[in-house]
Amino acid sequence: MSLEKHDLLHELPESKEAIHLLKANNGHFARLFDEYHELDHEIHRIESGAENTSDEYLENQKKQRLSLKDQLYTMIREYEADAAS
């Protein structure tokens, strides 16, 4: 089973600069970013077999990660749109 990386820099390489600037200048973005990556690492440990949990717990963690990703993605796109105008 191949495990996919879900870190934002891997998934949004074209937004590397925006992500860096938002992390440095937006406390809310930085907190969500850290929470997202903590969840992503936990999910990766579970999927790789390093940790055992119930399927329900894993699915809930994946849903939380997706919600955080959606919020971060929206903030990145808004930042990039503002920067372009």
Coordinates of N, CA and C in Angstrom, one line a residue:
M1 N 0.8 -1.2 0.0 CA 0.0 0.0 0.0 C 0.9 1.2 0.0
S2 N 0.7 2.1 -1.0 CA 1.5 3.3 -1.1 C 0.7 4.4 -0.3
L3 N 1.5 5.1 0.6 CA 0.9 6.2 1.4 C 1.3 7.5 0.7
E4 N 0.2 8.3 0.5 CA 0.4 9.6 -0.2 C 0.7 10.7 0.9
K5 N 1.6 11.6 0.4 CA 1.9 12.8 1.2 C 0.7 13.8 1.1
H6 N 0.3 14.4 2.2 CA -0.8 15.4 2.1 C -0.3 16.7 2.6
D7 N 1.0 16.9 2.8 CA 1.4 18.2 3.3 C 1.1 19.3 2.3
L8 N 0.8 20.5 2.7 CA 0.4 21.5 1.8 C 1.4 21.9 0.8
L9 N 2.7 21.9 1.2 CA 3.7 22.3 0.3 C 3.9 21.3 -0.9
H10 N 3.6 20.0 -0.5 CA 3.6 19.0 -1.5 C 2.4 19.1 -2.5
E11 N 1.3 19.4 -1.9 CA 0.1 19.5 -2.7 C -0.1 20.8 -3.4
L12 N 0.5 21.9 -2.9 CA 0.3 23.2 -3.6 C 1.7 23.8 -3.8
P13 N 2.5 23.2 -4.6 CA 3.9 23.7 -4.8 C 3.9 25.1 -5.4
E14 N 2.9 25.4 -6.2 CA 2.8 26.8 -6.8 C 2.5 27.9 -5.8
S15 N 2.1 27.5 -4.6 CA 1.7 28.4 -3.5 C 2.7 28.5 -2.4
K16 N 3.9 28.0 -2.7 CA 5.0 27.9 -1.6 C 5.2 29.3 -1.0
E17 N 5.4 30.3 -1.8 CA 5.6 31.7 -1.3 C 4.5 32.2 -0.4
A18 N 3.3 32.0 -0.9 CA 2.1 32.5 -0.2 C 2.0 31.8 1.1
I19 N 2.2 30.5 1.1 CA 2.1 29.7 2.4 C 3.2 30.2 3.4
H20 N 4.4 30.4 2.9 CA 5.4 30.9 3.8 C 5.1 32.3 4.4
L21 N 4.6 33.2 3.5 CA 4.2 34.5 4.0 C 3.0 34.5 5.0
L22 N 2.0 33.7 4.7 CA 0.9 33.6 5.6 C 1.3 33.0 6.9
K23 N 2.2 32.0 6.9 CA 2.6 31.4 8.2 C 3.4 32.4 9.0
A24 N 4.1 33.3 8.4 CA 4.9 34.3 9.1 C 4.1 35.5 9.5
N25 N 3.0 35.8 8.8 CA 2.3 37.1 9.1 C 0.9 36.9 9.6
N26 N 0.3 35.7 9.6 CA -1.1 35.5 10.0 C -1.1 34.4 11.0
G27 N -1.3 34.8 12.3 CA -1.4 33.9 13.4 C -2.4 32.8 13.2
H28 N -3.6 33.1 12.7 CA -4.7 32.2 12.6 C -4.3 31.1 11.5
F29 N -3.7 31.6 10.4 CA -3.2 30.6 9.4 C -2.1 29.7 10.0
A30 N -1.2 30.3 10.7 CA -0.1 29.5 11.3 C -0.6 28.4 12.2
R31 N -1.6 28.7 13.0 CA -2.2 27.8 14.0 C -2.9 26.6 13.2
L32 N -3.7 27.0 12.2 CA -4.4 26.0 11.4 C -3.4 25.1 10.6
F33 N -2.3 25.8 10.1 CA -1.3 25.0 9.4 C -0.6 24.0 10.3
D34 N -0.3 24.4 11.5 CA 0.4 23.5 12.5 C -0.6 22.4 12.8
E35 N -1.9 22.7 13.1 CA -2.9 21.7 13.4 C -3.0 20.7 12.3
Y36 N -3.1 21.2 11.0 CA -3.2 20.4 9.9 C -2.0 19.4 9.8
H37 N -0.8 19.9 10.0 CA 0.3 19.0 9.8 C 0.4 18.0 11.0
E38 N 0.0 18.4 12.2 CA 0.0 17.4 13.3 C -1.0 16.3 12.9
L39 N -2.1 16.6 12.4 CA -3.1 15.6 12.0 C -2.6 14.7 10.9
D40 N -2.0 15.4 9.9 CA -1.5 14.6 8.8 C -0.4 13.6 9.2
H41 N 0.5 14.0 10.1 CA 1.5 13.1 10.6 C 0.9 11.9 11.4
E42 N -0.2 12.3 12.2 CA -0.9 11.2 13.0 C -1.5 10.2 12.0
I43 N -2.2 10.7 11.0 CA -2.9 9.8 10.1 C -1.8 9.0 9.3
H44 N -0.7 9.5 9.0 CA 0.3 8.8 8.3 C 0.9 7.7 9.2
R45 N 1.1 8.0 10.5 CA 1.5 6.9 11.4 C 0.5 5.8 11.5
I46 N -0.8 6.1 11.6 CA -1.8 5.1 11.7 C -1.8 4.3 10.4
E47 N -1.8 4.9 9.2 CA -1.9 4.2 8.0 C -0.7 3.3 7.7
S48 N 0.5 3.7 8.3 CA 1.7 3.0 8.1 C 1.8 1.8 9.1
G49 N 0.9 1.8 10.0 CA 0.9 0.7 11.0 C 1.7 1.0 12.2
A50 N 2.2 2.2 12.4 CA 3.0 2.5 13.6 C 2.1 2.7 14.8
E51 N 0.8 3.1 14.5 CA -0.2 3.2 15.6 C -1.4 2.5 15.2
N52 N -2.1 2.0 16.2 CA -3.4 1.3 15.9 C -4.5 2.1 16.5
T53 N -5.6 2.2 15.7 CA -6.8 2.9 16.2 C -8.0 2.2 15.5
S54 N -9.2 2.6 15.9 CA -10.3 2.1 15.2 C -10.5 2.8 13.8
D55 N -11.2 2.1 12.9 CA -11.4 2.7 11.6 C -12.2 4.0 11.7
E56 N -13.1 4.0 12.7 CA -14.0 5.2 12.9 C -13.1 6.4 13.3
Y57 N -12.1 6.2 14.2 CA -11.3 7.3 14.6 C -10.4 7.8 13.5
L58 N -9.9 6.9 12.7 CA -9.1 7.3 11.5 C -9.9 8.1 10.5
E59 N -11.1 7.7 10.3 CA -12.0 8.4 9.3 C -12.3 9.8 9.9
N60 N -12.6 9.9 11.2 CA -12.8 11.2 11.8 C -11.6 12.1 11.7
Q61 N -10.4 11.6 11.9 CA -9.2 12.4 11.7 C -9.0 12.8 10.3
K62 N -9.3 12.0 9.3 CA -9.2 12.3 7.9 C -10.2 13.5 7.6
K63 N -11.4 13.4 8.1 CA -12.4 14.4 7.9 C -12.0 15.8 8.5
Q64 N -11.4 15.7 9.7 CA -10.9 16.9 10.3 C -9.7 17.5 9.5
R65 N -8.8 16.6 9.0 CA -7.7 17.1 8.1 C -8.3 17.8 6.9
L66 N -9.3 17.2 6.3 CA -9.9 17.8 5.1 C -10.5 19.1 5.3
S67 N -11.2 19.3 6.5 CA -11.8 20.5 6.9 C -10.7 21.6 7.0
L68 N -9.6 21.3 7.7 CA -8.5 22.2 7.9 C -7.9 22.6 6.5
K69 N -7.7 21.6 5.7 CA -7.1 21.8 4.4 C -8.0 22.8 3.6
D70 N -9.3 22.6 3.6 CA -10.2 23.5 2.9 C -10.1 24.9 3.4
Q71 N -10.0 25.1 4.7 CA -9.9 26.4 5.3 C -8.5 27.1 4.9
L72 N -7.5 26.3 4.9 CA -6.1 26.8 4.5 C -6.1 27.1 3.1
Y73 N -6.7 26.3 2.2 CA -6.7 26.5 0.8 C -7.4 27.8 0.5
T74 N -8.6 28.0 1.1 CA -9.3 29.2 0.9 C -8.5 30.5 1.3
M75 N -7.8 30.4 2.4 CA -7.0 31.5 2.9 C -5.8 31.8 1.9
I76 N -5.2 30.7 1.4 CA -4.1 30.8 0.4 C -4.6 31.5 -0.9
R77 N -5.7 31.0 -1.4 CA -6.3 31.5 -2.7 C -6.7 33.0 -2.5
E78 N -7.3 33.4 -1.3 CA -7.7 34.8 -1.1 C -6.4 35.6 -1.0
Y79 N -5.4 35.2 -0.4 CA -4.1 35.9 -0.3 C -3.5 36.1 -1.7
E80 N -3.5 35.1 -2.5 CA -2.9 35.1 -3.8 C -3.8 36.1 -4.7
A81 N -5.1 36.1 -4.5 CA -5.9 37.0 -5.3 C -5.7 38.4 -4.9
D82 N -5.5 38.7 -3.6 CA -5.3 40.0 -3.2 C -3.9 40.5 -3.6
A83 N -2.9 39.6 -3.6 CA -1.6 40.0 -4.0 C -1.5 40.3 -5.5
A84 N -2.4 39.6 -6.3 CA -2.3 39.8 -7.8 C -3.1 41.1 -8.2
S85 N -3.9 41.6 -7.3 CA -4.6 42.8 -7.7 C -4.0 44.1 -7.3

